[in-house]
mmCIF file with all atom_site columns, C-alpha atoms in Angstrom:
data_model
loop_
_atom_site.group_PDB
_atom_site.id
_atom_site.type_symbol
_atom_site.label_atom_id
_atom_site.label_alt_id
_atom_site.label_comp_id
_atom_site.label_asym_id
_atom_site.label_entity_id
_atom_site.label_seq_id
_atom_site.pdbx_PDB_ins_code
_atom_site.Cartn_x
_atom_site.Cartn_y
_atom_site.Cartn_z
_atom_site.occupancy
_atom_site.B_iso_or_equiv
_atom_site.pdbx_formal_charge
_atom_site.auth_seq_id
_atom_site.auth_comp_id
_atom_site.auth_asym_id
_atom_site.auth_atom_id
_atom_site.pdbx_PDB_model_num
ATOM 1   C CA . MET Y 1 1   ? 15.406  -22.254 -7.378  1.00 0.00 ? 189 MET Y CA 1
ATOM 2   C CA . SER Y 1 2   ? 12.920  -23.766 -9.699  1.00 0.00 ? 190 SER Y CA 1
ATOM 3   C CA . THR Y 1 3   ? 10.807  -21.819 -12.149 1.00 0.00 ? 191 THR Y CA 1
ATOM 4   C CA . GLY Y 1 4   ? 7.449   -22.370 -13.800 1.00 0.00 ? 192 GLY Y CA 1
ATOM 5   C CA . THR Y 1 5   ? 4.326   -23.244 -11.885 1.00 0.00 ? 193 THR Y CA 1
ATOM 6   C CA . SER Y 1 6   ? 5.844   -24.957 -8.860  1.00 0.00 ? 194 SER Y CA 1
ATOM 7   C CA . ILE Y 1 7   ? 6.784   -23.181 -5.674  1.00 0.00 ? 195 ILE Y CA 1
ATOM 8   C CA . PRO Y 1 8   ? 10.500  -22.297 -5.677  1.00 0.00 ? 196 PRO Y CA 1
ATOM 9   C CA . SER Y 1 9   ? 12.763  -24.426 -3.532  1.00 0.00 ? 197 SER Y CA 1
ATOM 10  C CA . VAL Y 1 10  ? 13.750  -22.906 -0.216  1.00 0.00 ? 198 VAL Y CA 1
ATOM 11  C CA . PRO Y 1 11  ? 17.390  -21.689 -0.156  1.00 0.00 ? 199 PRO Y CA 1
ATOM 12  C CA . ILE Y 1 12  ? 17.876  -23.602 3.094   1.00 0.00 ? 200 ILE Y CA 1
ATOM 13  C CA . ARG Y 1 13  ? 21.699  -23.627 3.019   1.00 0.00 ? 201 ARG Y CA 1
ATOM 14  C CA . THR Y 1 14  ? 21.915  -19.899 2.446   1.00 0.00 ? 202 THR Y CA 1
ATOM 15  C CA . PRO Y 1 15  ? 21.871  -17.527 5.411   1.00 0.00 ? 203 PRO Y CA 1
ATOM 16  C CA . MET Y 1 16  ? 18.617  -15.585 5.528   1.00 0.00 ? 204 MET Y CA 1
ATOM 17  C CA . PHE Y 1 17  ? 20.285  -12.396 6.811   1.00 0.00 ? 205 PHE Y CA 1
ATOM 18  C CA . ASP Y 1 18  ? 23.665  -10.797 6.110   1.00 0.00 ? 206 ASP Y CA 1
ATOM 19  C CA . ALA Y 1 19  ? 26.056  -9.381  8.729   1.00 0.00 ? 207 ALA Y CA 1
ATOM 20  C CA . ASP Y 1 20  ? 24.086  -6.096  8.792   1.00 0.00 ? 208 ASP Y CA 1
ATOM 21  C CA . GLY Y 1 21  ? 20.782  -7.863  9.450   1.00 0.00 ? 209 GLY Y CA 1
ATOM 22  C CA . ARG Y 1 22  ? 19.434  -7.401  5.912   1.00 0.00 ? 210 ARG Y CA 1
ATOM 23  C CA . LEU Y 1 23  ? 17.638  -10.154 4.010   1.00 0.00 ? 211 LEU Y CA 1
ATOM 24  C CA . THR Y 1 24  ? 20.027  -11.823 1.540   1.00 0.00 ? 212 THR Y CA 1
ATOM 25  C CA . ARG Y 1 25  ? 19.363  -11.830 -2.206  1.00 0.00 ? 213 ARG Y CA 1
ATOM 26  C CA . PRO Y 1 26  ? 18.523  -15.584 -2.490  1.00 0.00 ? 214 PRO Y CA 1
ATOM 27  C CA . TRP Y 1 27  ? 15.810  -15.139 0.161   1.00 0.00 ? 215 TRP Y CA 1
ATOM 28  C CA . ILE Y 1 28  ? 14.509  -11.973 -1.496  1.00 0.00 ? 216 ILE Y CA 1
ATOM 29  C CA . LEU Y 1 29  ? 14.168  -13.914 -4.751  1.00 0.00 ? 217 LEU Y CA 1
ATOM 30  C CA . PHE Y 1 30  ? 12.468  -16.783 -2.935  1.00 0.00 ? 218 PHE Y CA 1
ATOM 31  C CA . PHE Y 1 31  ? 9.861   -14.501 -1.388  1.00 0.00 ? 219 PHE Y CA 1
ATOM 32  C CA . GLU Y 1 32  ? 9.333   -12.591 -4.657  1.00 0.00 ? 220 GLU Y CA 1
ATOM 33  C CA . ARG Y 1 33  ? 8.759   -15.747 -6.681  1.00 0.00 ? 221 ARG Y CA 1
ATOM 34  C CA . THR Y 1 34  ? 6.719   -17.792 -4.227  1.00 0.00 ? 222 THR Y CA 1
ATOM 35  C CA . PRO Y 1 35  ? 3.375   -15.963 -4.685  1.00 0.00 ? 223 PRO Y CA 1
ATOM 36  C CA . LYS Y 1 36  ? 3.682   -15.948 -8.478  1.00 0.00 ? 224 LYS Y CA 1
ATOM 37  C CA . ALA Y 1 37  ? 4.580   -19.631 -8.643  1.00 0.00 ? 225 ALA Y CA 1
ATOM 38  C CA . SER Y 1 38  ? 1.754   -20.682 -6.339  1.00 0.00 ? 226 SER Y CA 1
ATOM 39  C CA . GLY Y 1 39  ? -0.824  -18.703 -8.328  1.00 0.00 ? 227 GLY Y CA 1
ATOM 40  C CA . GLY Y 1 40  ? -1.797  -16.720 -5.255  1.00 0.00 ? 228 GLY Y CA 1
ATOM 41  C CA . GLY Y 1 41  ? -0.188  -13.868 -3.510  1.00 0.00 ? 229 GLY Y CA 1
ATOM 42  C CA . GLY Y 1 42  ? -0.943  -10.831 -1.599  1.00 0.00 ? 230 GLY Y CA 1
ATOM 43  C CA . PRO Y 1 43  ? -2.488  -9.049  -0.129  1.00 0.00 ? 231 PRO Y CA 1
ATOM 44  C CA . TYR Y 1 44  ? -0.358  -6.236  -1.485  1.00 0.00 ? 232 TYR Y CA 1
ATOM 45  C CA . ILE Y 1 45  ? -0.466  -2.708  -0.136  1.00 0.00 ? 233 ILE Y CA 1
ATOM 46  C CA . ARG Y 1 46  ? 0.496   0.893   -0.852  1.00 0.00 ? 234 ARG Y CA 1
ATOM 47  C CA . THR Y 1 47  ? 0.244   3.399   1.996   1.00 0.00 ? 235 THR Y CA 1
ATOM 48  C CA . LEU Y 1 48  ? 0.028   7.171   2.032   1.00 0.00 ? 236 LEU Y CA 1
ATOM 49  C CA . LEU Y 1 49  ? 1.239   8.784   5.263   1.00 0.00 ? 237 LEU Y CA 1
ATOM 50  C CA . LEU Y 1 50  ? -0.531  12.128  5.250   1.00 0.00 ? 238 LEU Y CA 1
ATOM 51  C CA . LYS Y 1 51  ? 1.475   14.778  7.130   1.00 0.00 ? 239 LYS Y CA 1
ATOM 52  C CA . ASP Y 1 52  ? -0.295  17.839  5.713   1.00 0.00 ? 240 ASP Y CA 1
ATOM 53  C CA . THR Y 1 53  ? -4.047  17.596  5.187   1.00 0.00 ? 241 THR Y CA 1
ATOM 54  C CA . ALA Y 1 54  ? -4.415  20.831  3.228   1.00 0.00 ? 242 ALA Y CA 1
ATOM 55  C CA . VAL Y 1 55  ? -6.936  20.383  0.417   1.00 0.00 ? 243 VAL Y CA 1
ATOM 56  C CA . GLY Y 1 56  ? -5.236  19.871  -2.934  1.00 0.00 ? 244 GLY Y CA 1
ATOM 57  C CA . ASP Y 1 57  ? -4.742  17.652  -5.956  1.00 0.00 ? 245 ASP Y CA 1
ATOM 58  C CA . ASP Y 1 58  ? -1.652  15.507  -6.499  1.00 0.00 ? 246 ASP Y CA 1
ATOM 59  C CA . ILE Y 1 59  ? -0.421  15.968  -2.916  1.00 0.00 ? 247 ILE Y CA 1
ATOM 60  C CA . ALA Y 1 60  ? 2.085   13.102  -2.613  1.00 0.00 ? 248 ALA Y CA 1
ATOM 61  C CA . ASP Y 1 61  ? 4.484   10.832  -4.434  1.00 0.00 ? 249 ASP Y CA 1
ATOM 62  C CA . HIS Y 1 62  ? 3.182   8.874   -7.393  1.00 0.00 ? 250 HIS Y CA 1
ATOM 63  C CA . VAL Y 1 63  ? 3.703   5.163   -6.738  1.00 0.00 ? 251 VAL Y CA 1
ATOM 64  C CA . PRO Y 1 64  ? 3.341   2.167   -9.068  1.00 0.00 ? 252 PRO Y CA 1
ATOM 65  C CA . ILE Y 1 65  ? 1.294   -0.960  -8.592  1.00 0.00 ? 253 ILE Y CA 1
ATOM 66  C CA . PHE Y 1 66  ? 3.915   -3.713  -8.554  1.00 0.00 ? 254 PHE Y CA 1
ATOM 67  C CA . VAL Y 1 67  ? 1.732   -6.808  -9.034  1.00 0.00 ? 255 VAL Y CA 1
ATOM 68  C CA . GLU Y 1 68  ? -1.434  -6.950  -11.128 1.00 0.00 ? 256 GLU Y CA 1
ATOM 69  C CA . GLY Y 1 69  ? -4.528  -7.662  -9.076  1.00 0.00 ? 257 GLY Y CA 1
ATOM 70  C CA . ALA Y 1 70  ? -7.954  -6.666  -7.859  1.00 0.00 ? 258 ALA Y CA 1
ATOM 71  C CA . ALA Y 1 71  ? -8.536  -3.834  -5.391  1.00 0.00 ? 259 ALA Y CA 1
ATOM 72  C CA . VAL Y 1 72  ? -9.964  -5.074  -2.104  1.00 0.00 ? 260 VAL Y CA 1
ATOM 73  C CA . ARG Y 1 73  ? -10.242 -2.082  0.229   1.00 0.00 ? 261 ARG Y CA 1
ATOM 74  C CA . VAL Y 1 74  ? -8.765  1.165   1.471   1.00 0.00 ? 262 VAL Y CA 1
ATOM 75  C CA . VAL Y 1 75  ? -8.212  1.601   5.192   1.00 0.00 ? 263 VAL Y CA 1
ATOM 76  C CA . GLY Y 1 76  ? -7.805  5.028   6.769   1.00 0.00 ? 264 GLY Y CA 1
ATOM 77  C CA . VAL Y 1 77  ? -6.461  5.476   10.301  1.00 0.00 ? 265 VAL Y CA 1
ATOM 78  C CA . LEU Y 1 78  ? -6.008  8.677   12.277  1.00 0.00 ? 266 LEU Y CA 1
ATOM 79  C CA . ARG Y 1 79  ? -2.837  9.262   14.274  1.00 0.00 ? 267 ARG Y CA 1
ATOM 80  C CA . LEU Y 1 80  ? -4.204  12.528  15.675  1.00 0.00 ? 268 LEU Y CA 1
ATOM 81  C CA . PRO Y 1 81  ? -7.734  13.846  16.263  1.00 0.00 ? 269 PRO Y CA 1
ATOM 82  C CA . ILE Y 1 82  ? -9.211  16.017  13.490  1.00 0.00 ? 270 ILE Y CA 1
ATOM 83  C CA . SER Y 1 83  ? -11.826 18.786  13.683  1.00 0.00 ? 271 SER Y CA 1
ATOM 84  C CA . ALA Y 1 84  ? -13.411 18.262  10.231  1.00 0.00 ? 272 ALA Y CA 1
ATOM 85  C CA . ASP Y 1 85  ? -14.055 15.229  8.046   1.00 0.00 ? 273 ASP Y CA 1
ATOM 86  C CA . LEU Y 1 86  ? -10.957 14.127  6.104   1.00 0.00 ? 274 LEU Y CA 1
ATOM 87  C CA . THR Y 1 87  ? -11.577 12.886  2.558   1.00 0.00 ? 275 THR Y CA 1
ATOM 88  C CA . VAL Y 1 88  ? -8.832  11.460  0.363   1.00 0.00 ? 276 VAL Y CA 1
ATOM 89  C CA . ARG Y 1 89  ? -9.225  10.388  -3.268  1.00 0.00 ? 277 ARG Y CA 1
ATOM 90  C CA . ILE Y 1 90  ? -6.935  7.758   -4.744  1.00 0.00 ? 278 ILE Y CA 1
ATOM 91  C CA . ASN Y 1 91  ? -6.381  7.994   -8.491  1.00 0.00 ? 279 ASN Y CA 1
ATOM 92  C CA . LEU Y 1 92  ? -5.213  5.233   -10.816 1.00 0.00 ? 280 LEU Y CA 1
ATOM 93  C CA . ASP Y 1 93  ? -3.382  6.497   -13.895 1.00 0.00 ? 281 ASP Y CA 1
ATOM 94  C CA . GLY Y 1 94  ? -4.966  9.911   -13.333 1.00 0.00 ? 282 GLY Y CA 1
ATOM 95  C CA . ALA Y 1 95  ? -8.589  8.741   -13.005 1.00 0.00 ? 283 ALA Y CA 1
ATOM 96  C CA . ALA Y 1 96  ? -10.455 8.500   -9.703  1.00 0.00 ? 284 ALA Y CA 1
ATOM 97  C CA . LEU Y 1 97  ? -10.313 4.976   -8.263  1.00 0.00 ? 285 LEU Y CA 1
ATOM 98  C CA . VAL Y 1 98  ? -11.855 5.422   -4.805  1.00 0.00 ? 286 VAL Y CA 1
ATOM 99  C CA . SER Y 1 99  ? -12.531 8.067   -2.162  1.00 0.00 ? 287 SER Y CA 1
ATOM 100 C CA . ILE Y 1 100 ? -12.472 7.502   1.569   1.00 0.00 ? 288 ILE Y CA 1
ATOM 101 C CA . THR Y 1 101 ? -13.746 9.806   4.308   1.00 0.00 ? 289 THR Y CA 1
ATOM 102 C CA . ILE Y 1 102 ? -12.690 9.646   7.929   1.00 0.00 ? 290 ILE Y CA 1
ATOM 103 C CA . PRO Y 1 103 ? -15.391 11.465  9.901   1.00 0.00 ? 291 PRO Y CA 1
ATOM 104 C CA . SER Y 1 104 ? -14.158 14.035  12.422  1.00 0.00 ? 292 SER Y CA 1
ATOM 105 C CA . ALA Y 1 105 ? -15.778 12.066  15.266  1.00 0.00 ? 293 ALA Y CA 1
ATOM 106 C CA . THR Y 1 106 ? -13.576 9.024   14.548  1.00 0.00 ? 294 THR Y CA 1
ATOM 107 C CA . ALA Y 1 107 ? -11.269 8.085   17.417  1.00 0.00 ? 295 ALA Y CA 1
ATOM 108 C CA . VAL Y 1 108 ? -7.523  7.827   16.862  1.00 0.00 ? 296 VAL Y CA 1
ATOM 109 C CA . ASP Y 1 109 ? -6.435  4.295   15.809  1.00 0.00 ? 297 ASP Y CA 1
ATOM 110 C CA . THR Y 1 110 ? -9.935  3.334   14.654  1.00 0.00 ? 298 THR Y CA 1
ATOM 111 C CA . PRO Y 1 111 ? -9.782  1.935   11.104  1.00 0.00 ? 299 PRO Y CA 1
ATOM 112 C CA . VAL Y 1 112 ? -12.246 3.305   8.544   1.00 0.00 ? 300 VAL Y CA 1
ATOM 113 C CA . VAL Y 1 113 ? -12.771 1.133   5.464   1.00 0.00 ? 301 VAL Y CA 1
ATOM 114 C CA . ALA Y 1 114 ? -13.910 1.981   1.924   1.00 0.00 ? 302 ALA Y CA 1
ATOM 115 C CA . SER Y 1 115 ? -14.416 -0.433  -0.948  1.00 0.00 ? 303 SER Y CA 1
ATOM 116 C CA . ALA Y 1 116 ? -16.522 1.435   -3.524  1.00 0.00 ? 304 ALA Y CA 1
ATOM 117 C CA . PHE Y 1 117 ? -14.010 1.330   -6.391  1.00 0.00 ? 305 PHE Y CA 1
ATOM 118 C CA . THR Y 1 118 ? -14.822 2.700   -9.846  1.00 0.00 ? 306 THR Y CA 1
ATOM 119 C CA . GLY Y 1 119 ? -13.113 -0.437  -11.162 1.00 0.00 ? 307 GLY Y CA 1
ATOM 120 C CA . ASP Y 1 120 ? -11.212 -3.037  -9.186  1.00 0.00 ? 308 ASP Y CA 1
ATOM 121 C CA . HIS Y 1 121 ? -8.520  -4.060  -11.712 1.00 0.00 ? 309 HIS Y CA 1
ATOM 122 C CA . LEU Y 1 122 ? -5.058  -2.717  -10.907 1.00 0.00 ? 310 LEU Y CA 1
ATOM 123 C CA . GLY Y 1 123 ? -2.660  -3.341  -13.764 1.00 0.00 ? 311 GLY Y CA 1
ATOM 124 C CA . ASP Y 1 124 ? 1.014   -3.987  -13.204 1.00 0.00 ? 312 ASP Y CA 1
ATOM 125 C CA . LEU Y 1 125 ? 2.860   -0.637  -13.241 1.00 0.00 ? 313 LEU Y CA 1
ATOM 126 C CA . ALA Y 1 126 ? -0.330  1.416   -13.136 1.00 0.00 ? 314 ALA Y CA 1
ATOM 127 C CA . VAL Y 1 127 ? 0.377   4.581   -11.134 1.00 0.00 ? 315 VAL Y CA 1
ATOM 128 C CA . LEU Y 1 128 ? -1.400  5.755   -7.996  1.00 0.00 ? 316 LEU Y CA 1
ATOM 129 C CA . SER Y 1 129 ? -1.703  9.420   -7.074  1.00 0.00 ? 317 SER Y CA 1
ATOM 130 C CA . TRP Y 1 130 ? -3.487  11.092  -4.188  1.00 0.00 ? 318 TRP Y CA 1
ATOM 131 C CA . ASP Y 1 131 ? -5.772  14.105  -3.625  1.00 0.00 ? 319 ASP Y CA 1
ATOM 132 C CA . VAL Y 1 132 ? -7.057  15.622  -0.381  1.00 0.00 ? 320 VAL Y CA 1
ATOM 133 C CA . VAL Y 1 133 ? -10.663 16.580  -1.120  1.00 0.00 ? 321 VAL Y CA 1
ATOM 134 C CA . ALA Y 1 134 ? -11.777 17.856  2.312   1.00 0.00 ? 322 ALA Y CA 1
ATOM 135 C CA . SER Y 1 135 ? -10.029 18.458  5.633   1.00 0.00 ? 323 SER Y CA 1
ATOM 136 C CA . ASP Y 1 136 ? -9.359  20.792  8.529   1.00 0.00 ? 324 ASP Y CA 1
ATOM 137 C CA . GLY Y 1 137 ? -5.831  21.538  7.261   1.00 0.00 ? 325 GLY Y CA 1
ATOM 138 C CA . SER Y 1 138 ? -4.064  19.716  10.118  1.00 0.00 ? 326 SER Y CA 1
ATOM 139 C CA . THR Y 1 139 ? -0.321  19.161  9.876   1.00 0.00 ? 327 THR Y CA 1
ATOM 140 C CA . ASP Y 1 140 ? 2.111   17.040  11.856  1.00 0.00 ? 328 ASP Y CA 1
ATOM 141 C CA . ALA Y 1 141 ? 5.647   16.003  10.901  1.00 0.00 ? 329 ALA Y CA 1
ATOM 142 C CA . ALA Y 1 142 ? 4.999   12.461  12.110  1.00 0.00 ? 330 ALA Y CA 1
ATOM 143 C CA . GLY Y 1 143 ? 1.691   12.189  10.233  1.00 0.00 ? 331 GLY Y CA 1
ATOM 144 C CA . VAL Y 1 144 ? -1.958  13.021  10.806  1.00 0.00 ? 332 VAL Y CA 1
ATOM 145 C CA . ALA Y 1 145 ? -3.446  9.930   9.146   1.00 0.00 ? 333 ALA Y CA 1
ATOM 146 C CA . SER Y 1 146 ? -2.533  7.011   6.919   1.00 0.00 ? 334 SER Y CA 1
ATOM 147 C CA . PHE Y 1 147 ? -4.434  5.511   3.995   1.00 0.00 ? 335 PHE Y CA 1
ATOM 148 C CA . THR Y 1 148 ? -3.626  1.995   2.830   1.00 0.00 ? 336 THR Y CA 1
ATOM 149 C CA . LEU Y 1 149 ? -4.831  0.546   -0.473  1.00 0.00 ? 337 LEU Y CA 1
ATOM 150 C CA . GLN Y 1 150 ? -4.989  -3.254  -0.393  1.00 0.00 ? 338 GLN Y CA 1
ATOM 151 C CA . TRP Y 1 151 ? -5.209  -5.559  -3.420  1.00 0.00 ? 339 TRP Y CA 1
ATOM 152 C CA . GLN Y 1 152 ? -4.624  -9.199  -4.272  1.00 0.00 ? 340 GLN Y CA 1
#
């Protein structure tokens, strides 16, 4: 594969998948390097699957941003109906980045979008954390709602 500013060459003579159906390392490297070499990339995402909507701070895993970029939007989607508005705050390195509210009247599988970020720059290896600010306290092992942060 080439490096620098050109798009990496395609590992055409290398199988894309191994015997277990997993992507092989040369193809992983190709896909990892292509966006960087072309100067573009993304959109990139991080998703919170919310299984317990009890109000609280720091309610899920902390996850890193893996490519520097600008925040675009957060999309919330219900898997189950809720009886009170559900508000989630996403924090970046401990400071509030954006809040999103899914109103209780929202139908299941209807995306709700928020894009009012306190700042849109997401640095490489900055850490996201999550708070539930308001809810009805619903729980479900398969998830009540998901929240996806998108950046590019």
